[in-house]
Amino acid sequence: METWTVETNDGGGQLEVHTFRPLSNAAIPGSQAPAEPSGVVMIHGTLVTDSLYWPFARNLSRMLGRPVHCYNRRGRGRSAPQPPDYSVETEVADLGAVMDKSGSTDVVAHSYGGFVALNAVLKSKINRLVTYDAAVSLSGNLHGRWRPELEEAVTAGQLDQAWAHLVQGLGTAGPISYLPMSALRTLSIISAQTRLGFEMRSLLPTAVTEMRAVLAADVSLDDFRSLQTPTLMLSGGWSPSYFAETGRTLANAVPAIDFAIVPLQFHEGPLRPGRRLASRVARFLSGGHVPAPVGA
């Protein structure tokens, strides 16, 4: 893995990038070797950093024989903080900067990352796009998922209460999402003792900002009717149903978009071990054919 940085286009600082290549010495970090194929950029979801996607990115790189670049979005790791005027335009510009600097043409995105990518594909050149449980608000369908109590709890420093509202509102934690608030608060306290749980709690303020950005950038079918980029929208078979409903609606209206359910997968599918999901993504990015893995 190579670690390097990309300067943001708004002068806000830098974005931390982690690159996986099928051959460890393929190129200098941040540059594209002359004989190297174009890269793929992976965009992570909310309440996490890009590190959870490294196994998926490594598998995808080996399957494709291409570099895969994960980057920490604003407010994480060594990336710049979210600016006061943060919006989807901030994220779209950041994705463009990473794609330009890394020589990438394709994008794979999860959850909030799918929201970023679906907005970016309307405004910039992406060759092929794959989303998994894209958190895009289509004709207001996510407005009911927003809980003002989440922001109130974050502002008051009541992070366990905020985490519980987020989990219940989005329903992305599987059966856990349906537990009563008291049980979720207890789970938050327990999970905060782990590295991942502590990290998620520290990212709750960014989740508030990002959820507001999703609602502010509500889209309609008309926004996508002229889309030409081949796009595959995937949803986990055990993910909240609203992700699949959005994917089906867009695929039924837009010829460039395909939709499919991935059986036996929860919302956090790209974060789980295994190669099946990566293989499905690689097949689409390769136009239906997955090359033999390159490198070790």
PDB file of C-alpha atoms in Angstrom:
ATOM      1  CA  MET A   1       0.000   0.000   0.000  1.00  0.00           C
ATOM      2  CA  GLU A   2       1.183   3.508  -0.832  1.00  0.00           C
ATOM      3  CA  THR A   3       0.167   6.589   1.149  1.00  0.00           C
ATOM      4  CA  TRP A   4       0.219  10.017  -0.443  1.00  0.00           C
ATOM      5  CA  THR A   5      -1.767  13.264  -0.541  1.00  0.00           C
ATOM      6  CA  VAL A   6      -3.754  15.342  -3.023  1.00  0.00           C
ATOM      7  CA  GLU A   7      -4.268  19.081  -2.652  1.00  0.00           C
ATOM      8  CA  THR A   8      -7.898  20.195  -2.644  1.00  0.00           C
ATOM      9  CA  ASN A   9      -9.052  22.574  -5.364  1.00  0.00           C
ATOM     10  CA  ASP A  10     -10.473  25.090  -2.890  1.00  0.00           C
ATOM     11  CA  GLY A  11      -7.250  25.707  -1.004  1.00  0.00           C
ATOM     12  CA  GLY A  12      -8.650  23.905   2.031  1.00  0.00           C
ATOM     13  CA  GLY A  13      -5.682  21.592   2.439  1.00  0.00           C
ATOM     14  CA  GLN A  14      -5.064  18.021   1.420  1.00  0.00           C
ATOM     15  CA  LEU A  15      -6.733  14.630   1.090  1.00  0.00           C
ATOM     16  CA  GLU A  16      -5.022  11.489   2.360  1.00  0.00           C
ATOM     17  CA  VAL A  17      -4.930   8.738  -0.300  1.00  0.00           C
ATOM     18  CA  HIS A  18      -4.053   5.051   0.027  1.00  0.00           C
ATOM     19  CA  THR A  19      -3.267   3.153  -3.157  1.00  0.00           C
ATOM     20  CA  PHE A  20      -3.263  -0.573  -3.849  1.00  0.00           C
ATOM     21  CA  ARG A  21      -1.561  -1.929  -6.948  1.00  0.00           C
ATOM     22  CA  PRO A  22      -1.360  -5.462  -8.355  1.00  0.00           C
ATOM     23  CA  LEU A  23       2.420  -4.993  -8.515  1.00  0.00           C
ATOM     24  CA  SER A  24       4.012  -3.323  -5.494  1.00  0.00           C
ATOM     25  CA  ASN A  25       6.583  -1.412  -7.539  1.00  0.00           C
ATOM     26  CA  ALA A  26       4.291  -0.327 -10.373  1.00  0.00           C
ATOM     27  CA  ALA A  27       4.726   3.389  -9.807  1.00  0.00           C
ATOM     28  CA  ILE A  28       5.848   6.188  -7.546  1.00  0.00           C
ATOM     29  CA  PRO A  29       3.045   7.110  -5.093  1.00  0.00           C
ATOM     30  CA  GLY A  30       0.729   9.649  -6.643  1.00  0.00           C
ATOM     31  CA  SER A  31       1.932   9.144 -10.207  1.00  0.00           C
ATOM     32  CA  GLN A  32       0.750   7.004 -13.073  1.00  0.00           C
ATOM     33  CA  ALA A  33       3.392   4.810 -14.686  1.00  0.00           C
ATOM     34  CA  PRO A  34       3.425   4.970 -18.514  1.00  0.00           C
ATOM     35  CA  ALA A  35       2.369   1.334 -18.936  1.00  0.00           C
ATOM     36  CA  GLU A  36      -0.050   1.310 -16.021  1.00  0.00           C
ATOM     37  CA  PRO A  37      -3.792   1.092 -16.728  1.00  0.00           C
ATOM     38  CA  SER A  38      -6.120   3.766 -15.417  1.00  0.00           C
ATOM     39  CA  GLY A  39      -7.109   3.567 -11.785  1.00  0.00           C
ATOM     40  CA  VAL A  40     -10.307   3.118  -9.792  1.00  0.00           C
ATOM     41  CA  VAL A  41     -11.275   5.454  -6.939  1.00  0.00           C
ATOM     42  CA  MET A  42     -13.109   4.072  -3.911  1.00  0.00           C
ATOM     43  CA  ILE A  43     -15.330   6.489  -1.909  1.00  0.00           C
ATOM     44  CA  HIS A  44     -16.195   5.489   1.656  1.00  0.00           C
ATOM     45  CA  GLY A  45     -19.394   6.070   3.619  1.00  0.00           C
ATOM     46  CA  THR A  46     -20.183   8.125   6.699  1.00  0.00           C
ATOM     47  CA  LEU A  47     -18.965   7.472  10.280  1.00  0.00           C
ATOM     48  CA  VAL A  48     -15.918   5.581   8.941  1.00  0.00           C
ATOM     49  CA  THR A  49     -12.498   6.177   7.432  1.00  0.00           C
ATOM     50  CA  ASP A  50     -11.111   4.644   4.265  1.00  0.00           C
ATOM     51  CA  SER A  51      -9.058   2.056   6.187  1.00  0.00           C
ATOM     52  CA  LEU A  52     -12.059  -0.266   6.546  1.00  0.00           C
ATOM     53  CA  TYR A  53     -12.155  -0.602   2.740  1.00  0.00           C
ATOM     54  CA  TRP A  54      -8.531  -1.632   2.297  1.00  0.00           C
ATOM     55  CA  PRO A  55      -9.169  -5.413   2.040  1.00  0.00           C
ATOM     56  CA  PHE A  56     -11.904  -4.782  -0.539  1.00  0.00           C
ATOM     57  CA  ALA A  57      -9.645  -2.406  -2.493  1.00  0.00           C
ATOM     58  CA  ARG A  58      -6.777  -4.887  -2.410  1.00  0.00           C
ATOM     59  CA  ASN A  59      -8.982  -7.676  -3.783  1.00  0.00           C
ATOM     60  CA  LEU A  60     -10.415  -5.406  -6.457  1.00  0.00           C
ATOM     61  CA  SER A  61      -6.959  -4.299  -7.569  1.00  0.00           C
ATOM     62  CA  ARG A  62      -5.772  -7.874  -7.936  1.00  0.00           C
ATOM     63  CA  MET A  63      -8.870  -8.913  -9.860  1.00  0.00           C
ATOM     64  CA  LEU A  64      -8.696  -5.965 -12.251  1.00  0.00           C
ATOM     65  CA  GLY A  65      -4.923  -5.731 -12.584  1.00  0.00           C
ATOM     66  CA  ARG A  66      -5.365  -1.987 -11.981  1.00  0.00           C
ATOM     67  CA  PRO A  67      -4.566   0.426  -9.152  1.00  0.00           C
ATOM     68  CA  VAL A  68      -7.356   1.181  -6.677  1.00  0.00           C
ATOM     69  CA  HIS A  69      -7.200   4.418  -4.705  1.00  0.00           C
ATOM     70  CA  CYS A  70      -9.027   4.882  -1.391  1.00  0.00           C
ATOM     71  CA  TYR A  71      -9.042   8.339   0.168  1.00  0.00           C
ATOM     72  CA  ASN A  72     -10.158   9.822   3.443  1.00  0.00           C
ATOM     73  CA  ARG A  73     -12.911  12.317   2.835  1.00  0.00           C
ATOM     74  CA  ARG A  74     -12.836  15.626   4.718  1.00  0.00           C
ATOM     75  CA  GLY A  75     -12.717  15.431   8.491  1.00  0.00           C
ATOM     76  CA  ARG A  76     -10.828  12.127   8.679  1.00  0.00           C
ATOM     77  CA  GLY A  77      -7.245  10.991   9.106  1.00  0.00           C
ATOM     78  CA  ARG A  78      -4.782  13.440   7.597  1.00  0.00           C
ATOM     79  CA  SER A  79      -7.379  14.941   5.269  1.00  0.00           C
ATOM     80  CA  ALA A  80      -8.541  18.532   5.635  1.00  0.00           C
ATOM     81  CA  PRO A  81     -11.493  19.297   7.940  1.00  0.00           C
ATOM     82  CA  GLN A  82     -14.950  19.930   6.568  1.00  0.00           C
ATOM     83  CA  PRO A  83     -15.148  23.638   5.611  1.00  0.00           C
ATOM     84  CA  PRO A  84     -17.876  25.907   7.033  1.00  0.00           C
ATOM     85  CA  ASP A  85     -19.608  25.958   3.623  1.00  0.00           C
ATOM     86  CA  TYR A  86     -19.398  22.176   3.188  1.00  0.00           C
ATOM     87  CA  SER A  87     -21.806  20.719   0.626  1.00  0.00           C
ATOM     88  CA  VAL A  88     -21.984  18.018  -2.022  1.00  0.00           C
ATOM     89  CA  GLU A  89     -20.001  20.350  -4.290  1.00  0.00           C
ATOM     90  CA  THR A  90     -17.099  20.064  -1.841  1.00  0.00           C
ATOM     91  CA  GLU A  91     -17.132  16.281  -2.165  1.00  0.00           C
ATOM     92  CA  VAL A  92     -17.562  16.288  -5.950  1.00  0.00           C
ATOM     93  CA  ALA A  93     -14.562  18.610  -6.327  1.00  0.00           C
ATOM     94  CA  ASP A  94     -12.485  16.435  -3.995  1.00  0.00           C
ATOM     95  CA  LEU A  95     -13.340  13.298  -5.970  1.00  0.00           C
ATOM     96  CA  GLY A  96     -12.342  15.088  -9.170  1.00  0.00           C
ATOM     97  CA  ALA A  97      -9.001  16.098  -7.654  1.00  0.00           C
ATOM     98  CA  VAL A  98      -8.231  12.500  -6.632  1.00  0.00           C
ATOM     99  CA  MET A  99      -9.266  11.143 -10.038  1.00  0.00           C
ATOM    100  CA  ASP A 100      -7.166  13.696 -11.907  1.00  0.00           C
ATOM    101  CA  LYS A 101      -4.059  13.228  -9.776  1.00  0.00           C
ATOM    102  CA  SER A 102      -4.255   9.424  -9.765  1.00  0.00           C
ATOM    103  CA  GLY A 103      -5.134   9.007 -13.415  1.00  0.00           C
ATOM    104  CA  SER A 104      -8.400   7.223 -12.600  1.00  0.00           C
ATOM    105  CA  THR A 105     -11.448   6.786 -14.800  1.00  0.00           C
ATOM    106  CA  ASP A 106     -13.768   4.539 -12.751  1.00  0.00           C
ATOM    107  CA  VAL A 107     -15.426   4.946  -9.356  1.00  0.00           C
ATOM    108  CA  VAL A 108     -16.737   2.514  -6.746  1.00  0.00           C
ATOM    109  CA  ALA A 109     -18.725   4.054  -3.906  1.00  0.00           C
ATOM    110  CA  HIS A 110     -20.509   2.934  -0.746  1.00  0.00           C
ATOM    111  CA  SER A 111     -23.449   4.548   1.070  1.00  0.00           C
ATOM    112  CA  TYR A 112     -22.698   8.288   1.432  1.00  0.00           C
ATOM    113  CA  GLY A 113     -19.922   7.741  -1.089  1.00  0.00           C
ATOM    114  CA  GLY A 114     -22.616   6.627  -3.529  1.00  0.00           C
ATOM    115  CA  PHE A 115     -24.403   9.924  -2.966  1.00  0.00           C
ATOM    116  CA  VAL A 116     -21.165  11.746  -3.821  1.00  0.00           C
ATOM    117  CA  ALA A 117     -20.536   9.625  -6.905  1.00  0.00           C
ATOM    118  CA  LEU A 118     -24.071   9.942  -8.309  1.00  0.00           C
ATOM    119  CA  ASN A 119     -23.813  13.702  -8.040  1.00  0.00           C
ATOM    120  CA  ALA A 120     -20.326  13.685  -9.555  1.00  0.00           C
ATOM    121  CA  VAL A 121     -21.298  11.542 -12.540  1.00  0.00           C
ATOM    122  CA  LEU A 122     -23.794  14.236 -13.577  1.00  0.00           C
ATOM    123  CA  LYS A 123     -21.075  16.884 -13.666  1.00  0.00           C
ATOM    124  CA  SER A 124     -17.772  15.197 -14.540  1.00  0.00           C
ATOM    125  CA  LYS A 125     -16.307  12.439 -16.684  1.00  0.00           C
ATOM    126  CA  ILE A 126     -16.524   8.990 -15.108  1.00  0.00           C
ATOM    127  CA  ASN A 127     -16.062   5.997 -17.385  1.00  0.00           C
ATOM    128  CA  ARG A 128     -17.872   3.407 -15.233  1.00  0.00           C
ATOM    129  CA  LEU A 129     -19.533   3.690 -11.838  1.00  0.00           C
ATOM    130  CA  VAL A 130     -20.573   1.130  -9.228  1.00  0.00           C
ATOM    131  CA  THR A 131     -22.492   2.086  -6.094  1.00  0.00           C
ATOM    132  CA  TYR A 132     -23.491  -0.088  -3.135  1.00  0.00           C
ATOM    133  CA  ASP A 133     -26.447   1.140  -1.072  1.00  0.00           C
ATOM    134  CA  ALA A 134     -26.091   4.672  -2.434  1.00  0.00           C
ATOM    135  CA  ALA A 135     -27.507   7.170   0.103  1.00  0.00           C
ATOM    136  CA  VAL A 136     -28.961   9.540  -2.469  1.00  0.00           C
ATOM    137  CA  SER A 137     -32.228  11.338  -1.712  1.00  0.00           C
ATOM    138  CA  LEU A 138     -34.526  10.813  -4.691  1.00  0.00           C
ATOM    139  CA  SER A 139     -37.578  13.080  -4.741  1.00  0.00           C
ATOM    140  CA  GLY A 140     -37.385  13.491  -0.979  1.00  0.00           C
ATOM    141  CA  ASN A 141     -37.412   9.790  -0.061  1.00  0.00           C
ATOM    142  CA  LEU A 142     -34.738  10.212   2.641  1.00  0.00           C
ATOM    143  CA  HIS A 143     -36.192  13.245   4.365  1.00  0.00           C
ATOM    144  CA  GLY A 144     -38.108  11.025   6.760  1.00  0.00           C
ATOM    145  CA  ARG A 145     -34.837   9.412   7.832  1.00  0.00           C
ATOM    146  CA  TRP A 146     -33.484  12.657   9.264  1.00  0.00           C
ATOM    147  CA  ARG A 147     -33.903  13.078  12.997  1.00  0.00           C
ATOM    148  CA  PRO A 148     -33.351  16.591  14.383  1.00  0.00           C
ATOM    149  CA  GLU A 149     -32.653  14.917  17.738  1.00  0.00           C
ATOM    150  CA  LEU A 150     -29.404  13.612  16.247  1.00  0.00           C
ATOM    151  CA  GLU A 151     -28.005  17.088  15.709  1.00  0.00           C
ATOM    152  CA  GLU A 152     -29.328  18.261  19.080  1.00  0.00           C
ATOM    153  CA  ALA A 153     -27.577  15.380  20.840  1.00  0.00           C
ATOM    154  CA  VAL A 154     -24.289  16.010  19.016  1.00  0.00           C
ATOM    155  CA  THR A 155     -24.436  19.714  19.896  1.00  0.00           C
ATOM    156  CA  ALA A 156     -25.058  18.820  23.549  1.00  0.00           C
ATOM    157  CA  GLY A 157     -22.177  16.356  23.571  1.00  0.00           C
ATOM    158  CA  GLN A 158     -24.532  13.407  24.162  1.00  0.00           C
ATOM    159  CA  LEU A 159     -22.788  11.118  21.693  1.00  0.00           C
ATOM    160  CA  ASP A 160     -24.381   7.872  22.871  1.00  0.00           C
ATOM    161  CA  GLN A 161     -27.821   9.402  22.361  1.00  0.00           C
ATOM    162  CA  ALA A 162     -26.749  10.755  18.962  1.00  0.00           C
ATOM    163  CA  TRP A 163     -25.442   7.359  17.838  1.00  0.00           C
ATOM    164  CA  ALA A 164     -28.730   5.733  18.843  1.00  0.00           C
ATOM    165  CA  HIS A 165     -30.754   8.259  16.824  1.00  0.00           C
ATOM    166  CA  LEU A 166     -28.521   7.769  13.792  1.00  0.00           C
ATOM    167  CA  VAL A 167     -28.793   3.970  13.908  1.00  0.00           C
ATOM    168  CA  GLN A 168     -32.561   4.017  14.355  1.00  0.00           C
ATOM    169  CA  GLY A 169     -33.118   6.702  11.743  1.00  0.00           C
ATOM    170  CA  LEU A 170     -31.060   5.127   8.960  1.00  0.00           C
ATOM    171  CA  GLY A 171     -31.668   1.483   9.869  1.00  0.00           C
ATOM    172  CA  THR A 172     -28.255   0.494   8.486  1.00  0.00           C
ATOM    173  CA  ALA A 173     -27.110  -1.664  11.414  1.00  0.00           C
ATOM    174  CA  GLY A 174     -29.279  -4.654  10.566  1.00  0.00           C
ATOM    175  CA  PRO A 175     -31.493  -6.044  13.363  1.00  0.00           C
ATOM    176  CA  ILE A 176     -29.677  -3.829  15.880  1.00  0.00           C
ATOM    177  CA  SER A 177     -31.374  -0.794  14.300  1.00  0.00           C
ATOM    178  CA  TYR A 178     -34.730  -1.885  15.703  1.00  0.00           C
ATOM    179  CA  LEU A 179     -33.658  -2.048  19.338  1.00  0.00           C
ATOM    180  CA  PRO A 180     -35.124   0.536  21.744  1.00  0.00           C
ATOM    181  CA  MET A 181     -33.178   3.718  22.370  1.00  0.00           C
ATOM    182  CA  SER A 182     -32.061   2.623  25.834  1.00  0.00           C
ATOM    183  CA  ALA A 183     -30.493  -0.548  24.441  1.00  0.00           C
ATOM    184  CA  LEU A 184     -28.793   1.367  21.635  1.00  0.00           C
ATOM    185  CA  ARG A 185     -27.321   3.854  24.100  1.00  0.00           C
ATOM    186  CA  THR A 186     -25.901   0.945  26.081  1.00  0.00           C
ATOM    187  CA  LEU A 187     -24.432  -0.578  22.933  1.00  0.00           C
ATOM    188  CA  SER A 188     -22.853   2.774  22.096  1.00  0.00           C
ATOM    189  CA  ILE A 189     -21.187   2.920  25.509  1.00  0.00           C
ATOM    190  CA  ILE A 190     -19.847  -0.611  25.083  1.00  0.00           C
ATOM    191  CA  SER A 191     -18.677  -0.114  21.489  1.00  0.00           C
ATOM    192  CA  ALA A 192     -16.884   3.110  22.423  1.00  0.00           C
ATOM    193  CA  GLN A 193     -14.358   0.923  24.255  1.00  0.00           C
ATOM    194  CA  THR A 194     -13.172  -0.451  20.895  1.00  0.00           C
ATOM    195  CA  ARG A 195     -11.024   1.440  18.406  1.00  0.00           C
ATOM    196  CA  LEU A 196     -13.716   1.365  15.719  1.00  0.00           C
ATOM    197  CA  GLY A 197     -16.484   2.366  18.109  1.00  0.00           C
ATOM    198  CA  PHE A 198     -14.456   5.253  19.480  1.00  0.00           C
ATOM    199  CA  GLU A 199     -13.665   6.404  15.945  1.00  0.00           C
ATOM    200  CA  MET A 200     -17.317   6.282  14.907  1.00  0.00           C
ATOM    201  CA  ARG A 201     -18.363   8.401  17.876  1.00  0.00           C
ATOM    202  CA  SER A 202     -15.691  10.987  17.064  1.00  0.00           C
ATOM    203  CA  LEU A 203     -17.081  11.231  13.519  1.00  0.00           C
ATOM    204  CA  LEU A 204     -20.675  11.912  14.576  1.00  0.00           C
ATOM    205  CA  PRO A 205     -20.359  15.693  13.908  1.00  0.00           C
ATOM    206  CA  THR A 206     -19.358  14.928  10.305  1.00  0.00           C
ATOM    207  CA  ALA A 207     -22.389  12.644   9.968  1.00  0.00           C
ATOM    208  CA  VAL A 208     -24.690  15.547  10.857  1.00  0.00           C
ATOM    209  CA  THR A 209     -23.096  17.730   8.189  1.00  0.00           C
ATOM    210  CA  GLU A 210     -23.198  14.966   5.611  1.00  0.00           C
ATOM    211  CA  MET A 211     -26.827  14.081   6.263  1.00  0.00           C
ATOM    212  CA  ARG A 212     -27.754  17.720   5.792  1.00  0.00           C
ATOM    213  CA  ALA A 213     -25.847  17.710   2.482  1.00  0.00           C
ATOM    214  CA  VAL A 214     -27.824  14.672   1.272  1.00  0.00           C
ATOM    215  CA  LEU A 215     -31.145  16.356   1.988  1.00  0.00           C
ATOM    216  CA  ALA A 216     -30.047  19.674   0.480  1.00  0.00           C
ATOM    217  CA  ALA A 217     -28.974  17.959  -2.754  1.00  0.00           C
ATOM    218  CA  ASP A 218     -32.239  16.085  -3.315  1.00  0.00           C
ATOM    219  CA  VAL A 219     -32.424  14.850  -6.922  1.00  0.00           C
ATOM    220  CA  SER A 220     -35.192  13.777  -9.297  1.00  0.00           C
ATOM    221  CA  LEU A 221     -35.430  11.277 -12.137  1.00  0.00           C
ATOM    222  CA  ASP A 222     -35.140  14.116 -14.638  1.00  0.00           C
ATOM    223  CA  ASP A 223     -31.629  14.854 -13.342  1.00  0.00           C
ATOM    224  CA  PHE A 224     -30.481  11.414 -14.538  1.00  0.00           C
ATOM    225  CA  ARG A 225     -32.399  10.856 -17.779  1.00  0.00           C
ATOM    226  CA  SER A 226     -29.511  12.051 -19.965  1.00  0.00           C
ATOM    227  CA  LEU A 227     -26.885  10.027 -18.083  1.00  0.00           C
ATOM    228  CA  GLN A 228     -24.547   8.153 -20.450  1.00  0.00           C
ATOM    229  CA  THR A 229     -22.076   6.624 -17.973  1.00  0.00           C
ATOM    230  CA  PRO A 230     -22.598   2.863 -17.516  1.00  0.00           C
ATOM    231  CA  THR A 231     -23.662   2.617 -13.877  1.00  0.00           C
ATOM    232  CA  LEU A 232     -24.366  -0.396 -11.687  1.00  0.00           C
ATOM    233  CA  MET A 233     -26.318   0.239  -8.497  1.00  0.00           C
ATOM    234  CA  LEU A 234     -26.088  -2.644  -6.021  1.00  0.00           C
ATOM    235  CA  SER A 235     -27.961  -3.145  -2.774  1.00  0.00           C
ATOM    236  CA  GLY A 236     -27.513  -5.770  -0.089  1.00  0.00           C
ATOM    237  CA  GLY A 237     -30.265  -8.337   0.278  1.00  0.00           C
ATOM    238  CA  TRP A 238     -30.357  -7.567   4.008  1.00  0.00           C
ATOM    239  CA  SER A 239     -29.880  -3.803   3.645  1.00  0.00           C
ATOM    240  CA  PRO A 240     -32.698  -1.353   4.447  1.00  0.00           C
ATOM    241  CA  SER A 241     -35.240  -1.561   1.621  1.00  0.00           C
ATOM    242  CA  TYR A 242     -35.080   2.129   0.716  1.00  0.00           C
ATOM    243  CA  PHE A 243     -31.664   1.648  -0.909  1.00  0.00           C
ATOM    244  CA  ALA A 244     -33.092  -0.976  -3.285  1.00  0.00           C
ATOM    245  CA  GLU A 245     -36.184   1.119  -3.983  1.00  0.00           C
ATOM    246  CA  THR A 246     -34.003   4.031  -5.125  1.00  0.00           C
ATOM    247  CA  GLY A 247     -31.829   1.771  -7.267  1.00  0.00           C
ATOM    248  CA  ARG A 248     -34.807   0.110  -8.961  1.00  0.00           C
ATOM    249  CA  THR A 249     -36.522   3.430  -9.611  1.00  0.00           C
ATOM    250  CA  LEU A 250     -33.440   4.912 -11.264  1.00  0.00           C
ATOM    251  CA  ALA A 251     -32.695   1.764 -13.276  1.00  0.00           C
ATOM    252  CA  ASN A 252     -36.273   1.592 -14.585  1.00  0.00           C
ATOM    253  CA  ALA A 253     -36.090   5.191 -15.800  1.00  0.00           C
ATOM    254  CA  VAL A 254     -32.486   5.522 -17.001  1.00  0.00           C
ATOM    255  CA  PRO A 255     -31.069   3.131 -19.655  1.00  0.00           C
ATOM    256  CA  ALA A 256     -27.474   3.680 -18.510  1.00  0.00           C
ATOM    257  CA  ILE A 257     -28.239   2.425 -14.993  1.00  0.00           C
ATOM    258  CA  ASP A 258     -28.505  -1.239 -14.024  1.00  0.00           C
ATOM    259  CA  PHE A 259     -29.646  -2.426 -10.603  1.00  0.00           C
ATOM    260  CA  ALA A 260     -29.094  -5.695  -8.760  1.00  0.00           C
ATOM    261  CA  ILE A 261     -29.565  -7.157  -5.294  1.00  0.00           C
ATOM    262  CA  VAL A 262     -26.557  -8.851  -3.709  1.00  0.00           C
ATOM    263  CA  PRO A 263     -28.019 -11.740  -1.671  1.00  0.00           C
ATOM    264  CA  LEU A 264     -27.017 -12.361   1.954  1.00  0.00           C
ATOM    265  CA  GLN A 265     -25.300  -8.978   2.307  1.00  0.00           C
ATOM    266  CA  PHE A 266     -25.918  -6.282   4.903  1.00  0.00           C
ATOM    267  CA  HIS A 267     -25.382  -2.564   4.375  1.00  0.00           C
ATOM    268  CA  GLU A 268     -21.716  -2.905   5.358  1.00  0.00           C
ATOM    269  CA  GLY A 269     -21.072  -5.428   2.557  1.00  0.00           C
ATOM    270  CA  PRO A 270     -17.865  -3.777   1.209  1.00  0.00           C
ATOM    271  CA  LEU A 271     -16.411  -3.810   4.736  1.00  0.00           C
ATOM    272  CA  ARG A 272     -16.874  -7.531   5.287  1.00  0.00           C
ATOM    273  CA  PRO A 273     -14.293 -10.201   4.386  1.00  0.00           C
ATOM    274  CA  GLY A 274     -14.679 -12.220   1.226  1.00  0.00           C
ATOM    275  CA  ARG A 275     -14.190 -11.792  -2.513  1.00  0.00           C
ATOM    276  CA  ARG A 276     -17.688 -12.287  -3.933  1.00  0.00           C
ATOM    277  CA  LEU A 277     -18.749  -8.634  -3.872  1.00  0.00           C
ATOM    278  CA  ALA A 278     -15.378  -7.455  -5.209  1.00  0.00           C
ATOM    279  CA  SER A 279     -15.657 -10.009  -8.018  1.00  0.00           C
ATOM    280  CA  ARG A 280     -19.072  -8.678  -9.010  1.00  0.00           C
ATOM    281  CA  VAL A 281     -17.779  -5.108  -9.054  1.00  0.00           C
ATOM    282  CA  ALA A 282     -14.684  -6.117 -11.038  1.00  0.00           C
ATOM    283  CA  ARG A 283     -16.806  -7.907 -13.613  1.00  0.00           C
ATOM    284  CA  PHE A 284     -18.842  -4.776 -14.293  1.00  0.00           C
ATOM    285  CA  LEU A 285     -15.805  -2.481 -14.418  1.00  0.00           C
ATOM    286  CA  SER A 286     -14.208  -4.879 -16.912  1.00  0.00           C
ATOM    287  CA  GLY A 287     -17.241  -4.876 -19.184  1.00  0.00           C
ATOM    288  CA  GLY A 288     -18.322  -8.368 -18.126  1.00  0.00           C
ATOM    289  CA  HIS A 289     -14.928 -10.076 -17.989  1.00  0.00           C
ATOM    290  CA  VAL A 290     -12.745 -10.347 -14.894  1.00  0.00           C
ATOM    291  CA  PRO A 291      -9.051 -10.736 -15.775  1.00  0.00           C
ATOM    292  CA  ALA A 292      -6.946 -13.285 -13.929  1.00  0.00           C
ATOM    293  CA  PRO A 293      -5.479 -11.764 -10.724  1.00  0.00           C
ATOM    294  CA  VAL A 294      -2.131 -10.046 -11.236  1.00  0.00           C
ATOM    295  CA  GLY A 295       0.605 -10.048  -8.619  1.00  0.00           C
ATOM    296  CA  ALA A 296       0.598 -11.455  -5.117  1.00  0.00           C
TER     297      ALA A 296
END
